[in-house]
Structure formats: structure tokens, C-alpha cells
Amino acid sequence: MINKKVDNVTAALQGVKDDMTMMLGGFGLCGIPENAIAELVKIGVKGLTCISNNAGVDDFGLGLLLQKRQIKKMVSSYVGENDEFERQMLSGELDVELIPQGTLAERCRAAQAGFPAVYTPAGYGTEVAEGKETREFDGKMHVLEHAFKADFAFVKAWKGDAAGNLIFKGTSRNFNPNMCGAAKITVAEVEELVPVGTLNPDHIHIPGIFVQRIFQGATFEKRIEQRTVRTK
Amino acid sequence: MINKKVDNVTAALQGVKDDMTMMLGGFGLCGIPENAIAELVKIGVKGLTCISNNAGVDDFGLGLLLQKRQIKKMVSSYVGENDEFERQMLSGELDVELIPQGTLAERCRAAQAGFPAVYTPAGYGTEVAEGKETREFDGKMHVLEHAFKADFAFVKAWKGDAAGNLIFKGTSRNFNPNMCGAAKITVAEVEELVPVGTLNPDHIHIPGIFVQRIFQGATFEKRIEQRTVRTK
Amino acid sequence: MLDKIGIAKRIAQEVQDGYYVNLGIGIPTLVANFVRADIDVEFQSENGVLGMGPFPFEGEEDADIINAGKQTITTLAGASFFDSAMSFAMIRGQHVHLTILGAMEVAQNGDIANWKIPGKMVKGMGGAMDLVASAENIIVAMMHTNKRGESKLLKKCALPLTGVGCVKKVVTNLAVLEITPNGFKLLERAPGVSVEAIKNATEGNLLIEGDIPEMSL
Amino acid sequence: MLDKIGIAKRIAQEVQDGYYVNLGIGIPTLVANFVRADIDVEFQSENGVLGMGPFPFEGEEDADIINAGKQTITTLAGASFFDSAMSFAMIRGQHVHLTILGAMEVAQNGDIANWKIPGKMVKGMGGAMDLVASAENIIVAMMHTNKRGESKLLKKCALPLTGVGCVKKVVTNLAVLEITPNGFKLLERAPGVSVEAIKNATEGNLLIEGDIPEMSL
């Protein structure tokens, strides 16, 4: 077993520098790497390009990095929940590349799986396809989208072991598995680091080969964005 | 819940006709859809194109269909364990397209996921790339490989439910998940059909949306091809 | 004239037995409440769940179980969770039968715009571009006119497009319309709404053939 | 001169701490038995397992747990199972550090042929074409000459290629050789084998610089 365990978030983020490109898992605030984000704020690295489906909310998630002006560019599919984001974008302080959600997922997966690019129908005929190669297959138009290139991928899982194996829970899975192994270094933070050998090999969502560093997060707030309930 | 359960293999293979293209899961004899293969032999359909990593052995798996001359063409990556196969191929009775194993998996996955084609480095500079489009990305040459088009996909899982959800065991998983939803109709045979709601939604490898018909196989021989052991 | 609930009710009639359905944020989300009880339907949410159920009972919310609108949800028996790549495999691979989403503009050729107002509002397309580029059956749920009273059913979209020639049907507070090669074909009027009122509220080419029935809800 | 076990032992020295390794059928499979005990290595098999262990004890074979050679195996703590697409994501995505496989021919530019003898033998390439097209470090394990005594280290492959310019190192019963821009660079001699003997058995360009040490096993 190849040991990926590091002691804490500080060790996990060794090598993070200004102007790097980061992938961050999560959908809304669900399944985001809270500990890595907090550490990025603490380190104070600047000029980051962040690939993440959303940009957090004003005071949580990637919103914390936006507040501190640590992000130069966001690559996302939906940023509707963040006023500071919208302000920085409309004022031109922040460079934003909006891309379709499925394209975002697949550009991650392409990087993970060694594909240079994929043809997807999403975005054909729209701004998203401007300047990109398009091509017809079976009478349907497609856009060529390239694999992401990132320095770090920060993902959050439910359980993991020192071998780097990961298991996700519910919809907090989302982009996290697709980003594992899609950057030079993948850092996984887990709610629970369990002894090697206790995870059922059939239940593992991401084999440890895709993960370089793993640690148990000190805290997980797991904030709920839209608390919707019904009454009994 | 949308019910995919059918009573038996006969019902599961309704609509199978001569000259169809079939995908069949399995690696060697591990995880092959034994019940569907037996039924194809029984029905006696002919002129089949079979997409399957291997071709079984002389007297089991797809070898049974080869014996009966039901297969017109095989699309596989490795066929080394089957003498009758080699004989039919070298004599020209059987049309064979050999393709790299990862390409085979990804052409299935492309069909499942709605991608028309993928660029892979596998096979560049070899016979496999002859007549195919090649292209350089980042200094590396790639071959354009198209998504498969198939009429039926026959897969084998360990457990499943009437919603079509599947869980695989060990290395019998192999190509089976990648073929689900990659054909017009996906037929899953399972060792155990469990009540809906008993499978943990986090453990499901293939959501039921990719499966049209599911049944509990009457028997599974699960023959071992190379029994290798050590002594205590 | 229909309210949002009415639009959702009418669209629910389009949902057929055995359908996998993706519901967008807003009115489309309401559709789930009005699907006939005697048919089997499963709802997919692109953030990674199939077999979505109703909102949880108070106190039973799970931060790890949400829909694409970031709302806490529950799951039904037979549900499954999966990653984003697999979720869009379902969508792009046309395994999802019906997509219902909102729009800011729809053109008579089926173009749709719903993600950006240049210089004013940019929320992003989320999964909408993947959905409209791939789905075989796309129904738009929206008000017939915008806040300034201008038609949202146009000859040509003015806003940046989300997808081209993809919308099949539009259900508004005034009418049900089908996209045809010649424009919006009026299928049904909302209760109490005249053909004339629909004409006035529709900028795009409107095809009116014979008597237009009032919808039944 | 080495036997198959000897070749496997020598190649095992190339395996480094922290490596994920894919072993081909035949001699490469034997390498696992000789890796130093003080380093951490995991073996991947392309049929869908990471963390392969030894063969099972008699009576404990599981038809559902095999390697790419279709042999029954066990798994070690920390192992995982996955589908074929993910397995080749590991390979194509260069997450596997070292690939060891057999060959029928290797050319001095790193071309390899190991899947077909036209008109005679066609077993197929299996995962070999994906492995050689993607792996950063590829070591070939083979006999230096074929059954007819002809060199398998050639100027140019005569058989259909498996991959182009991909092999980094060749370990045979006679020698360890590195592929360089100028041909096969002789690194080590097998015990008791002379440089002359290696010269005679090598058809491709052979570079001999200084004294060639005998390998230590």
C-alpha cells in the first residue's frame, strides 16, 4: 500500500503558489473542500485560477477567496448565488469563463483519463462555442472542448483511507470524483480517515491511485444553502 | 420507480433478431452474461456482430455462439483463449476487428454518454489506426475512435433491483458498467434481484436509467479460466 | 390566465409513464407535485441524484442531499447517487426523456435564451446548455411576457442563446404552443384567455389552425 | 545467461518506492515476487483491480476475482475494484508509473511488436496498445532471440507494431539495454555473458560505451 496520508491541511497544501490553477470539487456548498479553502485564505496565495462549478456564497466556500481578491479567474457553470462575485465580474476585476456544467465535468474527466479533448453538443451555436472548433457527427453539431490543465485538485470525500481510496456520500459526490487525478496533485480531505482495509473494495468510488495526499479535515461546517422542508 | 423487471431470460431477449449488433460484458469468462448467451444459442439467431473484450473459450461463453456459427463479426481486444475462434478467423469464416482494450471500453462509454467519438493515443502508428483520422494534441499523436452503435447490450451484475440499479462484484465488473446504456436496449442479468430500496444509493455502480430490462439469472456457472493457487 | 402553479399543472400532463425527467429551477420544480399518481416517473437532478423525493421533514435535512437548485431533498426507494460526469452521461446520452426548464426568450425556430443578460445579469448556464443540446423533448415553462409586458416568444432571440432549434413546446400563463417549422403553433388557450390576447402577446410567428381549445387542468 | 526467473528478478530492481505498476502476462507477472520488501508498490491489472495480492490458497479461489491473465488472485488491504473505462483512465492518464510487458520484437527506436504474426497467430493486443501508447516508463521483458536463434532486438520491427517509439528499457536473458536516439545502449551483461555474445545476438544498433558491468541479482 502506498501511503498518501499527511498530517493536516498545512502539509496537504505544500507547494501551493501564486498564479496556480486549482480545481475544487462541490456543487453549491455541497461537498466543497472546506478545509483546503480555509487554508488557501490563510496562506494568502493570489492570482489563482479556480475551476469549480460554483463560486460559493458571499461568506462561505470560494466566496471567502473572492472577498480577499485571491482569485484572478473563475471557470464555472453557475455563479448565481454570489453577489460579490457578480460585482467583481461586472466591474471587470474578475475574469470569468462560464461553461456548460456537463462540459466542465467532462473536461475534468478528460484530464483524469488522459484524453486531450472531447466533442460535445453542449453550447453549439452559442457564445460558448465562439472561437472553438465545431464538427458534425451523424448530422449533429459538436464543439471540441479541451481537457483542463491544473496544478492542484482539492476534493472532499466522506470516508477515505491512507491508500487514498475515497467514498462519497449522497450528492456531495458531484464533481469531486471527476477532479481526482485531473491535476498534477490531488488533495483529498475526508470527514473520516478509516484504517486501510476497512473500506469494501467494491464500494470505493475513487481508487487511491488518483489521489496524492489525504487528510482528515479538522472541521466540516457543511452549510446548507437552501433549507427546504415540509411539515409532518 | 420505473419497473424494469422481466420474468426470465426469454422475456429479456424479446426483439433479438438476425444480423443485430450486440455488446456483451465480461473479461475472459469473468462477469459474462451467461444466461443471455445460452438464450442466444437457444434462439439460434445468426449473423451477429458481437462487441466483447474476449470471445470465450471453445465450450463456454461466446465460444458457444462461435461453435454454432451464429457470429458474423467479432469486435474484441484479445481472443487468445479460443482455438475455434482462431480457426474461423484465419480461414476467413469470421470477420474480426481487433482493437485496443481501452479503446473498446471508451467506445462503449462514449455511446453511453452521448459522445460521438474520442481521441486516444492507443494504436497510433499501428494497423489499428489505418484509415482513421489522426491528430496531434500537445505534441502527442491521437487516433479518432467512434462510439459504438449496438442494438442490445447484455451485462451481468451481482445484485440488482427492479428499478434497474446494478452492483458488481470484484473484477466481474470490467466492461459491464460501460456497456449499460450504450445500446438501444440494455439487458442485465443478476445473481440476486433484491427488493427495491435495499441497495444503498451510494453503492450503486449503474443507476437504473441505463438499464431497460433486468432479471435474475436461472443459473450461473461462473467457470474459472486459470485456476491459480498457492499452498498453505 | 395561469399562475405558476397552473403552468406546472399543465406541464405535468406532458409527463408520461416510464419517463425519466429533469426539472429546472423555478416553475419546473413545481411540476413534480402534479404528476399523475398512477404513472411511474423518476426525477433526475444533474448534481447527481436519480429518484428524487419530496423535501425532507423539518429537522431531517441532510446537507449532503440536495437538488440542482441547492434545496435539501429526500430520495425515494430505488434512488441512486452518482458523479457529475455520469449525470451528464445520462443527459447527453439521451437517457433522460424529458427536460423542463425556464427561459427568458424562446424563438419560433426553437432557440432558447436563459442564462445571460449582457452587462446586467450573468448567472451562468449551469446544466442548461447540456440539457437543451441533448434532450429529445424539451418543454419551456415561462410567463408569456416579461415584466415590461414585452413578448418572450420571439421571431429571433435577442439575448445570448442557450441552445439552437431545440425547444419542442412552450407552456406559458396564456397558452400551450408547439414549435413547428413555420413558428409557434397554438395548441391550447389558458382558461379565460382569448386567441386575440395570445396573438397580442406573441411577437413570433403564431399559427392558429381551427378552433383552439381551452386547456383542462 | 538468465532464465525467466532471472529476468523477472532483474526487472524487479527497476521498481521504485511509491510506484503503481502494471504487469503483462508471462515473465512480467513473475516480477511481483521479487520486488524489495522495504518499498511500497501497488500492482494494477487492467481488468479492474488495484492492489493485487498473491494467488489464493487452494479452495479459496473466487471466479469473480482474477487478473488480466485470467488467473485467480487475491487482493491486499487498500485494494479497489473498478470498471474497464476507469482502469484505462489510470493507464491513459499516466497514473500508472511503470509498465512491464513481453514482446516478440523491439526496434532500436523503441517500437514494439507483440500482438500478431500475420497469417499465423492473432491473439490480439488486449490492453498492450493502450499501455505502450500512454505509459511514461515501459520495460520489455523477453528472450534476446527467438526460437530460431534470430535476434528480437532489431533495427526495425518486421511484425505489425503495438506501439511506436515507446519502449524505454529491455531486459533479456543476456542483457539490460536502454533505448537511446542512437539505438540500444548496453547497460549490463547477464552473469557469464560476454559483450561479444550480446553483439552477436543483437541485430539493431548496439552502443557499447566503456566497460559493461555484469548485473547483480
Short mmCIF file of N, CA and C in Angstrom, two decimals, chain D residues 3-9 11 23-34 100-103 140-143 152 171-173:
data_model
loop_
_atom_site.label_atom_id
_atom_site.label_comp_id
_atom_site.label_asym_id
_atom_site.label_seq_id
_atom_site.Cartn_x
_atom_site.Cartn_y
_atom_site.Cartn_z
N ASP D 3 17.49 -17.13 -16.76
CA ASP D 3 16.23 -17.78 -17.12
C ASP D 3 15.11 -16.75 -16.89
N LYS D 4 13.88 -17.21 -17.06
CA LYS D 4 12.75 -16.28 -16.90
C LYS D 4 12.71 -15.66 -15.51
N ILE D 5 13.01 -16.48 -14.53
CA ILE D 5 13.03 -16.01 -13.14
C ILE D 5 14.08 -14.91 -12.99
N GLY D 6 15.24 -15.15 -13.60
CA GLY D 6 16.32 -14.17 -13.53
C GLY D 6 15.93 -12.85 -14.15
N ILE D 7 15.27 -12.91 -15.30
CA ILE D 7 14.81 -11.67 -15.95
C ILE D 7 13.86 -10.94 -15.02
N ALA D 8 12.94 -11.69 -14.42
CA ALA D 8 11.97 -11.08 -13.51
C ALA D 8 12.68 -10.43 -12.32
N LYS D 9 13.69 -11.13 -11.79
CA LYS D 9 14.44 -10.59 -10.64
C LYS D 9 15.14 -9.28 -11.01
N ILE D 11 14.35 -7.18 -13.42
CA ILE D 11 13.38 -6.10 -13.66
C ILE D 11 12.82 -5.59 -12.33
N LEU D 23 1.67 -5.15 -14.78
CA LEU D 23 2.47 -6.28 -15.24
C LEU D 23 1.74 -7.05 -16.32
N GLY D 24 2.41 -7.27 -17.43
CA GLY D 24 1.82 -8.05 -18.51
C GLY D 24 1.85 -9.54 -18.20
N ILE D 25 1.29 -10.30 -19.12
CA ILE D 25 1.23 -11.75 -18.97
C ILE D 25 2.61 -12.34 -19.21
N GLY D 26 2.93 -13.46 -18.55
CA GLY D 26 4.20 -14.16 -18.77
C GLY D 26 5.26 -13.74 -17.77
N ILE D 27 6.47 -13.51 -18.25
CA ILE D 27 7.58 -13.12 -17.36
C ILE D 27 7.21 -11.93 -16.46
N PRO D 28 6.59 -10.89 -17.03
CA PRO D 28 6.27 -9.72 -16.19
C PRO D 28 5.50 -10.07 -14.93
N THR D 29 4.58 -11.04 -15.04
CA THR D 29 3.79 -11.43 -13.86
C THR D 29 4.69 -11.89 -12.72
N LEU D 30 5.81 -12.52 -13.08
CA LEU D 30 6.73 -13.05 -12.06
C LEU D 30 7.44 -11.94 -11.29
N VAL D 31 7.51 -10.75 -11.87
CA VAL D 31 8.25 -9.64 -11.24
C VAL D 31 7.73 -9.35 -9.83
N ALA D 32 6.41 -9.48 -9.66
CA ALA D 32 5.79 -9.16 -8.37
C ALA D 32 6.44 -9.93 -7.22
N ASN D 33 6.93 -11.13 -7.53
CA ASN D 33 7.51 -11.98 -6.48
C ASN D 33 8.86 -11.49 -5.97
N PHE D 34 9.51 -10.59 -6.72
CA PHE D 34 10.89 -10.23 -6.39
C PHE D 34 11.10 -8.76 -6.05
N ILE D 100 5.37 -3.17 -17.46
CA ILE D 100 6.34 -4.22 -17.83
C ILE D 100 5.61 -5.23 -18.70
N LEU D 101 6.10 -5.43 -19.90
CA LEU D 101 5.40 -6.38 -20.77
C LEU D 101 6.35 -7.15 -21.66
N GLY D 102 5.83 -8.21 -22.22
CA GLY D 102 6.62 -9.03 -23.12
C GLY D 102 6.57 -8.50 -24.54
N ALA D 103 7.42 -9.04 -25.41
CA ALA D 103 7.42 -8.59 -26.81
C ALA D 103 7.95 -9.68 -27.72
N VAL D 140 10.52 -3.78 -21.38
CA VAL D 140 10.17 -5.03 -22.04
C VAL D 140 10.98 -6.17 -21.44
N ALA D 141 10.27 -7.25 -21.13
CA ALA D 141 10.91 -8.47 -20.63
C ALA D 141 10.78 -9.52 -21.72
N MET D 142 11.93 -10.01 -22.21
CA MET D 142 11.83 -11.05 -23.25
C MET D 142 13.17 -11.77 -23.42
N MET D 143 13.12 -12.87 -24.18
CA MET D 143 14.35 -13.53 -24.57
C MET D 143 15.02 -12.67 -25.63
N LYS D 152 15.73 -10.61 -31.49
CA LYS D 152 14.45 -9.92 -31.34
C LYS D 152 14.67 -8.42 -31.09
N VAL D 171 14.98 -5.82 -20.90
CA VAL D 171 15.74 -6.77 -20.09
C VAL D 171 15.54 -8.16 -20.70
N THR D 172 16.63 -8.76 -21.12
CA THR D 172 16.57 -10.09 -21.75
C THR D 172 17.37 -11.09 -20.94
N ASN D 173 17.43 -12.30 -21.47
CA ASN D 173 18.24 -13.33 -20.81
C ASN D 173 19.73 -13.01 -20.91
#
